PDB file of C-alpha atoms and ligand atoms in Angstrom:
ATOM      1  CA  MET Z 368       1.406 -15.753 224.108  1.00 77.00           C
ATOM      2  CA  THR Z 369       3.942 -13.450 222.674  1.00 90.00           C
ATOM      3  CA  PRO Z 370       3.328  -9.749 223.463  1.00 95.00           C
ATOM      4  CA  LEU Z 371       4.167  -6.804 221.391  1.00 97.00           C
ATOM      5  CA  GLN Z 372       6.780  -4.377 222.866  1.00 97.00           C
ATOM      6  CA  ILE Z 373       6.465  -0.757 222.134  1.00 97.00           C
ATOM      7  CA  GLY Z 374       8.728   1.339 224.074  1.00 94.00           C
ATOM      8  CA  ASN Z 375       7.920   0.529 227.793  1.00 95.00           C
ATOM      9  CA  ALA Z 376       4.470  -0.705 226.781  1.00 97.00           C
ATOM     10  CA  THR Z 377       3.676  -4.409 226.519  1.00 98.00           C
ATOM     11  CA  LEU Z 378       0.540  -5.269 224.439  1.00 98.00           C
ATOM     12  CA  PHE Z 379      -1.220  -8.568 224.240  1.00 98.00           C
ATOM     13  CA  LEU Z 380      -3.800  -9.572 221.709  1.00 98.00           C
ATOM     14  CA  GLY Z 381      -6.160 -12.097 223.487  1.00 98.00           C
ATOM     15  CA  ASP Z 382      -8.703 -12.659 226.144  1.00 98.00           C
ATOM     16  CA  CYS Z 383      -7.543 -11.070 229.501  1.00 98.00           C
ATOM     17  CA  ARG Z 384      -8.832 -14.153 231.289  1.00 98.00           C
ATOM     18  CA  ALA Z 385      -6.136 -16.311 229.470  1.00 98.00           C
ATOM     19  CA  VAL Z 386      -3.408 -13.596 229.392  1.00 98.00           C
ATOM     20  CA  MET Z 387      -3.553 -12.213 233.014  1.00 98.00           C
ATOM     21  CA  PRO Z 388      -2.673 -15.704 234.473  1.00 98.00           C
ATOM     22  CA  GLU Z 389       0.788 -15.289 232.596  1.00 97.00           C
ATOM     23  CA  LEU Z 390       1.671 -12.148 234.489  1.00 98.00           C
ATOM     24  CA  ALA Z 391       3.605 -12.463 237.729  1.00 98.00           C
ATOM     25  CA  ALA Z 392       1.862 -12.112 241.098  1.00 98.00           C
ATOM     26  CA  GLU Z 393       2.252  -8.609 242.524  1.00 98.00           C
ATOM     27  CA  SER Z 394       3.867  -7.278 239.300  1.00 98.00           C
ATOM     28  CA  ILE Z 395       1.301  -4.432 238.675  1.00 98.00           C
ATOM     29  CA  ASP Z 396       0.768  -1.271 240.622  1.00 98.00           C
ATOM     30  CA  MET Z 397      -2.432  -0.127 239.108  1.00 98.00           C
ATOM     31  CA  VAL Z 398      -5.356  -1.328 237.111  1.00 98.00           C
ATOM     32  CA  TRP Z 399      -7.236   1.188 235.096  1.00 98.00           C
ATOM     33  CA  THR Z 400      -9.905  -0.504 232.876  1.00 98.00           C
ATOM     34  CA  ASP Z 401     -13.037   0.067 231.050  1.00 98.00           C
ATOM     35  CA  PRO Z 402     -14.774  -3.354 230.429  1.00 97.00           C
ATOM     36  CA  PRO Z 403     -17.961  -3.953 228.245  1.00 93.00           C
ATOM     37  CA  TYR Z 404     -20.857  -2.539 230.265  1.00 89.00           C
ATOM     38  CA  GLY Z 405     -23.384  -5.326 229.360  1.00 86.00           C
ATOM     39  CA  HIS Z 406     -25.354  -2.922 227.129  1.00 79.00           C
ATOM     40  CA  ASN Z 407     -25.591  -5.346 224.154  1.00 73.00           C
ATOM     41  CA  ASN Z 408     -23.821  -2.957 221.872  1.00 65.00           C
ATOM     42  CA  ALA Z 409     -23.558  -6.177 219.800  1.00 47.00           C
ATOM     43  CA  ASP Z 410     -27.227  -5.613 218.869  1.00 44.00           C
ATOM     44  CA  GLY Z 411     -26.552  -2.028 217.766  1.00 44.00           C
ATOM     45  CA  ASP Z 412     -25.759   0.993 219.824  1.00 50.00           C
ATOM     46  CA  LEU Z 413     -28.169   3.635 220.814  1.00 57.00           C
ATOM     47  CA  LEU Z 414     -27.786   5.626 217.686  1.00 55.00           C
ATOM     48  CA  SER Z 415     -28.473   2.704 215.428  1.00 53.00           C
ATOM     49  CA  ARG Z 416     -31.445   1.709 217.530  1.00 59.00           C
ATOM     50  CA  MET Z 417     -32.772   5.233 217.240  1.00 60.00           C
ATOM     51  CA  ASP Z 418     -32.471   5.053 213.508  1.00 59.00           C
ATOM     52  CA  VAL Z 419     -34.782   2.041 213.615  1.00 61.00           C
ATOM     53  CA  VAL Z 420     -37.427   3.621 216.009  1.00 65.00           C
ATOM     54  CA  LEU Z 421     -37.445   6.905 213.952  1.00 67.00           C
ATOM     55  CA  ARG Z 422     -37.493   4.957 210.803  1.00 63.00           C
ATOM     56  CA  SER Z 423     -34.642   7.190 209.761  1.00 61.00           C
ATOM     57  CA  ALA Z 424     -33.157   6.818 206.230  1.00 60.00           C
ATOM     58  CA  ARG Z 425     -29.832   7.359 207.718  1.00 52.00           C
ATOM     59  CA  LYS Z 426     -28.301   3.949 208.935  1.00 52.00           C
ATOM     60  CA  THR Z 427     -25.689   4.431 211.641  1.00 51.00           C
ATOM     61  CA  ARG Z 428     -23.180   1.752 211.657  1.00 53.00           C
ATOM     62  CA  ALA Z 429     -23.696  -0.634 214.694  1.00 56.00           C
ATOM     63  CA  THR Z 430     -20.577  -0.842 216.713  1.00 67.00           C
ATOM     64  CA  PRO Z 431     -20.463  -4.248 218.191  1.00 79.00           C
ATOM     65  CA  ILE Z 432     -18.324  -4.762 221.478  1.00 90.00           C
ATOM     66  CA  ALA Z 433     -17.128  -8.296 222.401  1.00 92.00           C
ATOM     67  CA  ASN Z 434     -18.696  -9.824 225.600  1.00 92.00           C
ATOM     68  CA  ASP Z 435     -21.204  -6.969 225.968  1.00 89.00           C
ATOM     69  CA  SER Z 436     -24.319  -8.985 226.785  1.00 87.00           C
ATOM     70  CA  PRO Z 437     -25.312  -8.565 230.475  1.00 88.00           C
ATOM     71  CA  ASP Z 438     -24.190 -12.312 231.293  1.00 91.00           C
ATOM     72  CA  SER Z 439     -20.828 -12.165 229.367  1.00 93.00           C
ATOM     73  CA  MET Z 440     -19.873  -8.829 230.811  1.00 94.00           C
ATOM     74  CA  ARG Z 441     -20.334 -10.348 234.417  1.00 95.00           C
ATOM     75  CA  GLU Z 442     -18.231 -13.398 233.479  1.00 97.00           C
ATOM     76  CA  VAL Z 443     -15.324 -11.442 231.971  1.00 98.00           C
ATOM     77  CA  VAL Z 444     -15.320  -8.791 234.721  1.00 98.00           C
ATOM     78  CA  ASP Z 445     -15.298 -11.492 237.446  1.00 98.00           C
ATOM     79  CA  GLY Z 446     -12.491 -13.383 235.702  1.00 98.00           C
ATOM     80  CA  MET Z 447     -10.525 -10.027 235.405  1.00 98.00           C
ATOM     81  CA  LEU Z 448     -11.186  -9.110 239.123  1.00 98.00           C
ATOM     82  CA  THR Z 449      -9.959 -12.496 240.281  1.00 98.00           C
ATOM     83  CA  GLN Z 450      -6.671 -12.025 238.417  1.00 98.00           C
ATOM     84  CA  ALA Z 451      -6.402  -8.412 239.325  1.00 98.00           C
ATOM     85  CA  ALA Z 452      -6.353  -9.373 242.984  1.00 98.00           C
ATOM     86  CA  ARG Z 453      -3.404 -11.692 242.203  1.00 98.00           C
ATOM     87  CA  VAL Z 454      -1.214  -9.427 240.041  1.00 98.00           C
ATOM     88  CA  LEU Z 455      -1.747  -6.303 241.917  1.00 98.00           C
ATOM     89  CA  ARG Z 456       0.958  -5.376 244.691  1.00 98.00           C
ATOM     90  CA  ALA Z 457      -0.415  -5.140 248.199  1.00 97.00           C
ATOM     91  CA  ASP Z 458      -0.517  -1.341 248.043  1.00 97.00           C
ATOM     92  CA  CYS Z 459      -2.050  -0.572 244.800  1.00 98.00           C
ATOM     93  CA  CYS Z 460      -5.132   0.841 242.998  1.00 98.00           C
ATOM     94  CA  CYS Z 461      -7.774  -0.867 240.902  1.00 98.00           C
ATOM     95  CA  CYS Z 462     -10.098   1.459 238.891  1.00 98.00           C
ATOM     96  CA  CYS Z 463     -12.919  -0.066 236.758  1.00 98.00           C
ATOM     97  CA  CYS Z 464     -15.475   1.779 234.821  1.00 98.00           C
ATOM     98  CA  CYS Z 465     -19.158   0.675 234.775  1.00 96.00           C
ATOM     99  CA  GLY Z 466     -21.210   3.281 232.927  1.00 92.00           C
ATOM    100  CA  GLY Z 467     -23.983   5.516 234.265  1.00 89.00           C
ATOM    101  CA  GLY Z 468     -27.194   4.169 232.741  1.00 80.00           C
ATOM    102  CA  PRO Z 469     -30.320   2.845 234.615  1.00 82.00           C
ATOM    103  CA  ARG Z 470     -28.756  -0.456 235.787  1.00 86.00           C
ATOM    104  CA  PRO Z 471     -27.028  -0.434 239.023  1.00 92.00           C
ATOM    105  CA  THR Z 472     -23.875  -2.009 237.687  1.00 94.00           C
ATOM    106  CA  PHE Z 473     -21.856   0.182 239.944  1.00 96.00           C
ATOM    107  CA  ALA Z 474     -23.268  -1.547 242.967  1.00 97.00           C
ATOM    108  CA  TRP Z 475     -22.698  -4.963 241.491  1.00 97.00           C
ATOM    109  CA  LEU Z 476     -19.086  -4.187 240.792  1.00 98.00           C
ATOM    110  CA  ALA Z 477     -18.286  -2.698 244.219  1.00 98.00           C
ATOM    111  CA  LEU Z 478     -19.709  -5.874 245.752  1.00 98.00           C
ATOM    112  CA  ARG Z 479     -17.770  -8.275 243.306  1.00 98.00           C
ATOM    113  CA  MET Z 480     -14.476  -6.254 244.160  1.00 98.00           C
ATOM    114  CA  ASP Z 481     -14.952  -7.105 247.718  1.00 98.00           C
ATOM    115  CA  GLU Z 482     -15.789 -10.813 246.972  1.00 98.00           C
ATOM    116  CA  LYS Z 483     -12.825 -11.193 244.647  1.00 98.00           C
ATOM    117  CA  GLY Z 484      -9.984 -10.289 247.041  1.00 98.00           C
ATOM    118  CA  LEU Z 485     -10.114  -6.529 246.616  1.00 98.00           C
ATOM    119  CA  SER Z 486     -11.605  -3.821 248.808  1.00 98.00           C
ATOM    120  CA  PHE Z 487     -13.919  -1.198 247.317  1.00 98.00           C
ATOM    121  CA  PHE Z 488     -12.781   2.213 248.474  1.00 98.00           C
ATOM    122  CA  HIS Z 489     -14.596   5.052 246.578  1.00 97.00           C
ATOM    123  CA  SER Z 490     -16.467   5.920 243.538  1.00 98.00           C
ATOM    124  CA  VAL Z 491     -15.447   8.608 241.005  1.00 98.00           C
ATOM    125  CA  ILE Z 492     -17.832  10.318 238.588  1.00 98.00           C
ATOM    126  CA  TRP Z 493     -16.664  11.082 234.972  1.00 98.00           C
ATOM    127  CA  ASP Z 494     -18.674  14.224 234.026  1.00 98.00           C
ATOM    128  CA  LYS Z 495     -18.975  14.426 230.287  1.00 96.00           C
ATOM    129  CA  ARG Z 496     -19.931  17.969 230.416  1.00 96.00           C
ATOM    130  CA  ASN Z 497     -22.813  17.587 228.010  1.00 92.00           C
ATOM    131  CA  PRO Z 498     -25.872  15.213 228.263  1.00 91.00           C
ATOM    132  CA  GLY Z 499     -25.971  12.300 225.649  1.00 84.00           C
ATOM    133  CA  ILE Z 500     -28.854  11.843 223.328  1.00 80.00           C
ATOM    134  CA  GLY Z 501     -32.036  10.282 224.671  1.00 79.00           C
ATOM    135  CA  TRP Z 502     -35.239  11.138 226.526  1.00 80.00           C
ATOM    136  CA  ARG Z 503     -36.019  12.190 230.206  1.00 84.00           C
ATOM    137  CA  TYR Z 504     -32.820  11.429 232.207  1.00 87.00           C
ATOM    138  CA  ARG Z 505     -29.985  12.121 229.603  1.00 89.00           C
ATOM    139  CA  ARG Z 506     -26.791  10.540 230.579  1.00 88.00           C
ATOM    140  CA  GLN Z 507     -24.014  12.852 231.370  1.00 94.00           C
ATOM    141  CA  HIS Z 508     -21.927  10.788 233.667  1.00 95.00           C
ATOM    142  CA  GLU Z 509     -20.142   7.519 234.081  1.00 96.00           C
ATOM    143  CA  MET Z 510     -18.806   5.782 237.149  1.00 97.00           C
ATOM    144  CA  VAL Z 511     -15.385   4.498 238.054  1.00 98.00           C
ATOM    145  CA  MET Z 512     -15.159   2.118 241.031  1.00 98.00           C
ATOM    146  CA  VAL Z 513     -11.846   2.410 242.874  1.00 98.00           C
ATOM    147  CA  ALA Z 514     -10.519  -0.329 245.123  1.00 98.00           C
ATOM    148  CA  HIS Z 515      -7.313  -1.613 246.464  1.00 98.00           C
ATOM    149  CA  ARG Z 516      -6.172  -5.164 247.467  1.00 98.00           C
ATOM    150  CA  ALA Z 517      -7.790  -6.580 250.487  1.00 97.00           C
ATOM    151  CA  GLY Z 518      -5.458  -6.276 253.391  1.00 95.00           C
ATOM    152  CA  GLY Z 519      -3.357  -3.661 251.612  1.00 96.00           C
ATOM    153  CA  ARG Z 520      -3.594   0.068 251.299  1.00 97.00           C
ATOM    154  CA  LEU Z 521      -4.825   2.371 248.493  1.00 98.00           C
ATOM    155  CA  MET Z 522      -1.554   3.616 246.688  1.00 97.00           C
ATOM    156  CA  TRP Z 523      -1.575   7.368 246.718  1.00 97.00           C
ATOM    157  CA  ASN Z 524       1.149   9.588 245.172  1.00 97.00           C
ATOM    158  CA  GLU Z 525       2.385  11.825 247.760  1.00 95.00           C
ATOM    159  CA  GLU Z 526       2.870  14.522 245.300  1.00 95.00           C
ATOM    160  CA  VAL Z 527      -0.883  14.692 244.485  1.00 96.00           C
ATOM    161  CA  GLU Z 528      -2.572  16.220 247.636  1.00 94.00           C
ATOM    162  CA  ALA Z 529      -6.160  15.503 246.573  1.00 94.00           C
ATOM    163  CA  ILE Z 530      -8.408  15.268 243.469  1.00 95.00           C
ATOM    164  CA  PRO Z 531     -12.155  15.895 243.198  1.00 96.00           C
ATOM    165  CA  ASN Z 532     -14.184  12.731 242.983  1.00 97.00           C
ATOM    166  CA  VAL Z 533     -16.061  14.228 239.980  1.00 98.00           C
ATOM    167  CA  ILE Z 534     -13.777  14.555 236.946  1.00 98.00           C
ATOM    168  CA  SER Z 535     -15.000  16.739 234.097  1.00 98.00           C
ATOM    169  CA  ALA Z 536     -13.639  15.873 230.612  1.00 97.00           C
ATOM    170  CA  THR Z 537     -15.442  16.295 227.344  1.00 95.00           C
ATOM    171  CA  LYS Z 538     -16.376  12.838 225.795  1.00 91.00           C
ATOM    172  CA  PRO Z 539     -14.042  12.006 222.968  1.00 91.00           C
ATOM    173  CA  ARG Z 540     -15.740  11.874 219.404  1.00 85.00           C
ATOM    174  CA  ASP Z 541     -15.033   8.138 219.360  1.00 77.00           C
ATOM    175  CA  LEU Z 542     -12.602   8.328 216.525  1.00 86.00           C
ATOM    176  CA  TYR Z 543     -10.595   5.507 217.651  1.00 92.00           C
ATOM    177  CA  HIS Z 544     -13.133   3.271 219.464  1.00 92.00           C
ATOM    178  CA  PRO Z 545     -16.977   3.400 220.029  1.00 89.00           C
ATOM    179  CA  ASN Z 546     -16.493   3.524 223.804  1.00 91.00           C
ATOM    180  CA  GLU Z 547     -13.316   5.835 223.998  1.00 94.00           C
ATOM    181  CA  LYS Z 548     -12.414   7.427 227.287  1.00 97.00           C
ATOM    182  CA  PRO Z 549     -10.872  10.825 227.526  1.00 97.00           C
ATOM    183  CA  LEU Z 550      -7.185  10.951 228.221  1.00 97.00           C
ATOM    184  CA  ARG Z 551      -7.780  13.543 230.915  1.00 97.00           C
ATOM    185  CA  LEU Z 552      -9.861  11.004 233.091  1.00 98.00           C
ATOM    186  CA  MET Z 553      -7.106   8.347 233.105  1.00 98.00           C
ATOM    187  CA  GLU Z 554      -4.294  10.921 233.489  1.00 98.00           C
ATOM    188  CA  GLN Z 555      -5.780  12.430 236.626  1.00 98.00           C
ATOM    189  CA  MET Z 556      -6.310   9.006 238.217  1.00 98.00           C
ATOM    190  CA  ILE Z 557      -2.959   7.508 237.076  1.00 98.00           C
ATOM    191  CA  ARG Z 558      -1.138  10.496 238.467  1.00 98.00           C
ATOM    192  CA  ALA Z 559      -3.028  10.306 241.769  1.00 98.00           C
ATOM    193  CA  HIS Z 560      -2.311   6.584 242.352  1.00 98.00           C
ATOM    194  CA  THR Z 561       1.154   5.868 240.783  1.00 98.00           C
ATOM    195  CA  VAL Z 562       4.536   7.433 240.474  1.00 98.00           C
ATOM    196  CA  PRO Z 563       6.679   7.491 237.399  1.00 97.00           C
ATOM    197  CA  GLY Z 564       8.134   4.220 236.351  1.00 97.00           C
ATOM    198  CA  GLN Z 565       5.354   2.114 237.915  1.00 98.00           C
ATOM    199  CA  VAL Z 566       3.065  -0.276 235.915  1.00 98.00           C
ATOM    200  CA  VAL Z 567      -0.409   0.427 234.820  1.00 98.00           C
ATOM    201  CA  LEU Z 568      -2.446  -2.699 233.394  1.00 98.00           C
ATOM    202  CA  ASP Z 569      -5.656  -2.287 231.153  1.00 98.00           C
ATOM    203  CA  PRO Z 570      -7.037  -5.794 230.620  1.00 98.00           C
ATOM    204  CA  PHE Z 571      -9.833  -4.283 228.421  1.00 98.00           C
ATOM    205  CA  MET Z 572      -7.538  -1.876 226.546  1.00 98.00           C
ATOM    206  CA  GLY Z 573      -9.728  -1.171 223.382  1.00 97.00           C
ATOM    207  CA  SER Z 574      -7.959   1.583 221.412  1.00 97.00           C
ATOM    208  CA  GLY Z 575      -5.249   2.009 223.982  1.00 98.00           C
ATOM    209  CA  SER Z 576      -6.374   5.366 225.641  1.00 98.00           C
ATOM    210  CA  THR Z 577      -5.082   4.229 229.038  1.00 98.00           C
ATOM    211  CA  GLY Z 578      -1.802   3.347 227.469  1.00 98.00           C
ATOM    212  CA  VAL Z 579      -1.500   6.706 225.926  1.00 97.00           C
ATOM    213  CA  ALA Z 580      -2.209   8.488 229.203  1.00 98.00           C
ATOM    214  CA  ALA Z 581       0.250   6.045 231.059  1.00 98.00           C
ATOM    215  CA  ALA Z 582       2.972   6.990 228.344  1.00 97.00           C
ATOM    216  CA  LYS Z 583       2.360  10.770 228.753  1.00 96.00           C
ATOM    217  CA  LEU Z 584       2.996  10.430 232.444  1.00 96.00           C
ATOM    218  CA  GLY Z 585       6.159   8.092 232.251  1.00 96.00           C
ATOM    219  CA  ARG Z 586       4.336   4.946 233.626  1.00 97.00           C
ATOM    220  CA  ARG Z 587       4.984   1.599 232.168  1.00 98.00           C
ATOM    221  CA  PHE Z 588       2.040   0.034 230.662  1.00 98.00           C
ATOM    222  CA  VAL Z 589       0.494  -3.511 229.906  1.00 98.00           C
ATOM    223  CA  GLY Z 590      -2.506  -3.716 227.747  1.00 98.00           C
ATOM    224  CA  ILE Z 591      -4.741  -6.634 226.608  1.00 98.00           C
ATOM    225  CA  GLU Z 592      -7.397  -6.481 223.983  1.00 98.00           C
ATOM    226  CA  LEU Z 593      -9.510  -9.294 222.447  1.00 97.00           C
ATOM    227  CA  ASP Z 594     -10.653  -7.666 219.125  1.00 96.00           C
ATOM    228  CA  PRO Z 595      -7.819  -7.484 216.476  1.00 96.00           C
ATOM    229  CA  VAL Z 596      -9.078  -4.356 214.946  1.00 95.00           C
ATOM    230  CA  HIS Z 597      -9.075  -2.445 218.264  1.00 96.00           C
ATOM    231  CA  PHE Z 598      -5.633  -3.969 219.096  1.00 97.00           C
ATOM    232  CA  ASP Z 599      -4.308  -2.743 215.858  1.00 97.00           C
ATOM    233  CA  THR Z 600      -5.597   0.789 216.688  1.00 96.00           C
ATOM    234  CA  ALA Z 601      -3.957   0.587 220.144  1.00 98.00           C
ATOM    235  CA  VAL Z 602      -0.746  -0.321 218.472  1.00 98.00           C
ATOM    236  CA  GLU Z 603      -0.834   2.530 216.245  1.00 97.00           C
ATOM    237  CA  ARG Z 604      -1.626   5.030 219.036  1.00 97.00           C
ATOM    238  CA  MET Z 605       1.086   3.679 221.324  1.00 97.00           C
ATOM    239  CA  VAL Z 606       3.657   3.873 218.612  1.00 96.00           C
ATOM    240  CA  ASN Z 607       2.610   7.617 218.025  1.00 95.00           C
ATOM    241  CA  ALA Z 608       2.726   8.153 221.726  1.00 95.00           C
ATOM    242  CA  HIS Z 609       6.190   6.865 222.285  1.00 91.00           C
ATOM    243  CA  ARG Z 610       7.474   8.756 219.011  1.00 89.00           C
ATOM    244  CA  GLN Z 611       6.380  11.819 220.991  1.00 84.00           C
ATOM    245  CA  GLY Z 612       8.427  10.382 223.855  1.00 72.00           C
ATOM    246  CA  ALA Z 613      10.620  13.571 224.069  1.00 47.00           C
ATOM    247  CA  LEU Z 614       7.555  15.374 225.263  1.00 57.00           C
ATOM    248  CA  PHE Z 615       6.913  12.855 228.070  1.00 52.00           C
ATOM    249  CA  ASP Z 616       8.548  12.452 231.320  1.00 45.00           C
ATOM    250  CA  GLU Z 617       9.888   8.973 231.726  1.00 41.00           C
ATOM    251  CA  PRO Z 618      12.497   9.544 234.329  1.00 40.00           C
ATOM    252  CA  ARG Z 619      13.036   5.863 235.537  1.00 39.00           C
ATOM    253  CA  MET Z 620      13.001   4.240 232.098  1.00 38.00           C
ATOM    254  CA  GLY Z 621      16.835   3.548 232.345  1.00 37.00           C
ATOM    255  CA  ALA Z 622      16.457   1.855 235.656  1.00 41.00           C
ATOM    256  CA  GLU Z 623      16.270  -1.831 235.927  1.00 49.00           C
ATOM    257  CA  GLN Z 624      12.722  -3.081 235.871  1.00 55.00           C
ATOM    258  CA  PRO Z 625      11.346  -6.258 237.563  1.00 59.00           C
ATOM    259  CA  SER Z 626      10.010  -8.856 235.089  1.00 65.00           C
ATOM    260  CA  LEU Z 627       6.222  -8.771 234.565  1.00 69.00           C
ATOM    261  CA  PHE Z 628       6.173 -12.492 233.958  1.00 65.00           C
ATOM    262  CA  GLY Z 629       6.215 -15.426 236.439  1.00 57.00           C
ATOM    263  CA  GLU Z 630       9.098 -17.736 236.900  1.00 46.00           C
ATOM    264  CA  GLY Z 631      10.229 -19.644 233.768  1.00 38.00           C
ATOM    265  CA  GLU Z 632       8.497 -17.295 231.353  1.00 34.00           C
TER     266      GLU Z 632
HETATM  267  C1  SAM G 573     -15.332  -0.326 226.764  1.00 79.49           C
HETATM  268  S1  SAM G 573     -14.223  -0.793 225.594  1.00 79.49           S
HETATM  269  C2  SAM G 573     -12.686  -0.128 226.092  1.00 79.49           C
HETATM  270  C3  SAM G 573     -12.525   1.252 225.394  1.00 79.49           C
HETATM  271  C4  SAM G 573     -11.201   1.918 225.668  1.00 79.49           C
HETATM  272  N1  SAM G 573     -11.358   2.503 227.164  1.00 79.49           N
HETATM  273  C5  SAM G 573     -10.747   2.881 224.863  1.00 79.49           C
HETATM  274  O1  SAM G 573     -10.688   4.175 225.204  1.00 79.49           O
HETATM  275  O2  SAM G 573     -10.553   2.781 223.549  1.00 79.49           O
HETATM  276  C6  SAM G 573     -14.017  -2.626 226.197  1.00 79.49           C
HETATM  277  C7  SAM G 573     -13.085  -3.337 225.239  1.00 79.49           C
HETATM  278  O3  SAM G 573     -12.879  -4.705 225.841  1.00 79.49           O
HETATM  279  C8  SAM G 573     -12.680  -5.514 224.780  1.00 79.49           C
HETATM  280  N2  SAM G 573     -12.889  -6.942 225.316  1.00 79.49           N
HETATM  281  C9  SAM G 573     -14.081  -7.574 225.556  1.00 79.49           C
HETATM  282  N3  SAM G 573     -13.883  -8.763 226.100  1.00 79.49           N
HETATM  283  C10 SAM G 573     -12.516  -8.867 226.436  1.00 79.49           C
HETATM  284  C11 SAM G 573     -11.705  -9.899 227.026  1.00 79.49           C
HETATM  285  N4  SAM G 573     -12.257 -10.991 227.498  1.00 79.49           N
HETATM  286  N5  SAM G 573     -10.403  -9.713 227.033  1.00 79.49           N
HETATM  287  C12 SAM G 573      -9.860  -8.504 226.539  1.00 79.49           C
HETATM  288  N6  SAM G 573     -10.704  -7.670 225.920  1.00 79.49           N
HETATM  289  C13 SAM G 573     -11.896  -7.730 225.879  1.00 79.49           C
HETATM  290  C14 SAM G 573     -13.594  -5.194 223.720  1.00 79.49           C
HETATM  291  O4  SAM G 573     -13.153  -5.660 222.357  1.00 79.49           O
HETATM  292  C15 SAM G 573     -13.551  -3.711 223.875  1.00 79.49           C
HETATM  293  O5  SAM G 573     -12.572  -3.106 222.862  1.00 79.49           O
END
């Protein structure tokens, strides 16, 4: 599979379960990813379902997400975790979002991390600052499960003393992707768990938000996305991010970098 190279970012169009085995063992410093949550967005998201319930004349465009049924989500996340435990270095960080709805996906994910060769460490709350639409408990947060490789240690950037485990960041207006994450969330976590020049992998890259955050911080990036429309958006965003490279701090980019691919690639 031939990736697209944009500056220090390597982008793959494909299924992460097929692409990750091509990456060399222990070639990645951090995984920060936001997989499908198993919410069945493929059947129409909350807004479009609300249109049906309210018999609204307005018809919100449904925003299907690949592998977003509860079963498919578990299958792709399991596959990703197995590979994450192989490609991550011993001292590393693996962050995986899992939503904040009524299903205890966070508990499932923490257990699966432990079963797949990682070691669950902590959870971080993304506080969206405003409650979402809905009734009774209106969702204002999502969770990010943080792990490292079993037998290794959590990689921590010595320059970052501590960060709160509630990160407040206004939800983006989803201009690039229906499940877009705010740059501030990834930036804080990438800064805490890597140093400039290290490699961040997002196997469910969507519109490339993690890649943009990594570029801003001078980290190398590997992104994988299955949907060609979202992949093209990520390419555009990464090109723009690297065009602004003079604004970003990439101190180690001249240094020799180890190959991301296994022997013979
Ligand atoms: C929750 S979205 C990520 C959104 C992203 N954080 C952003 O800010 O744009 C999950 C993405 O995973 C992609 N996806 C689903 N299954 C995949 C797979 N097996 N391999 C790679 N990408 C996949 C979907 O197409 C979707 O774009």
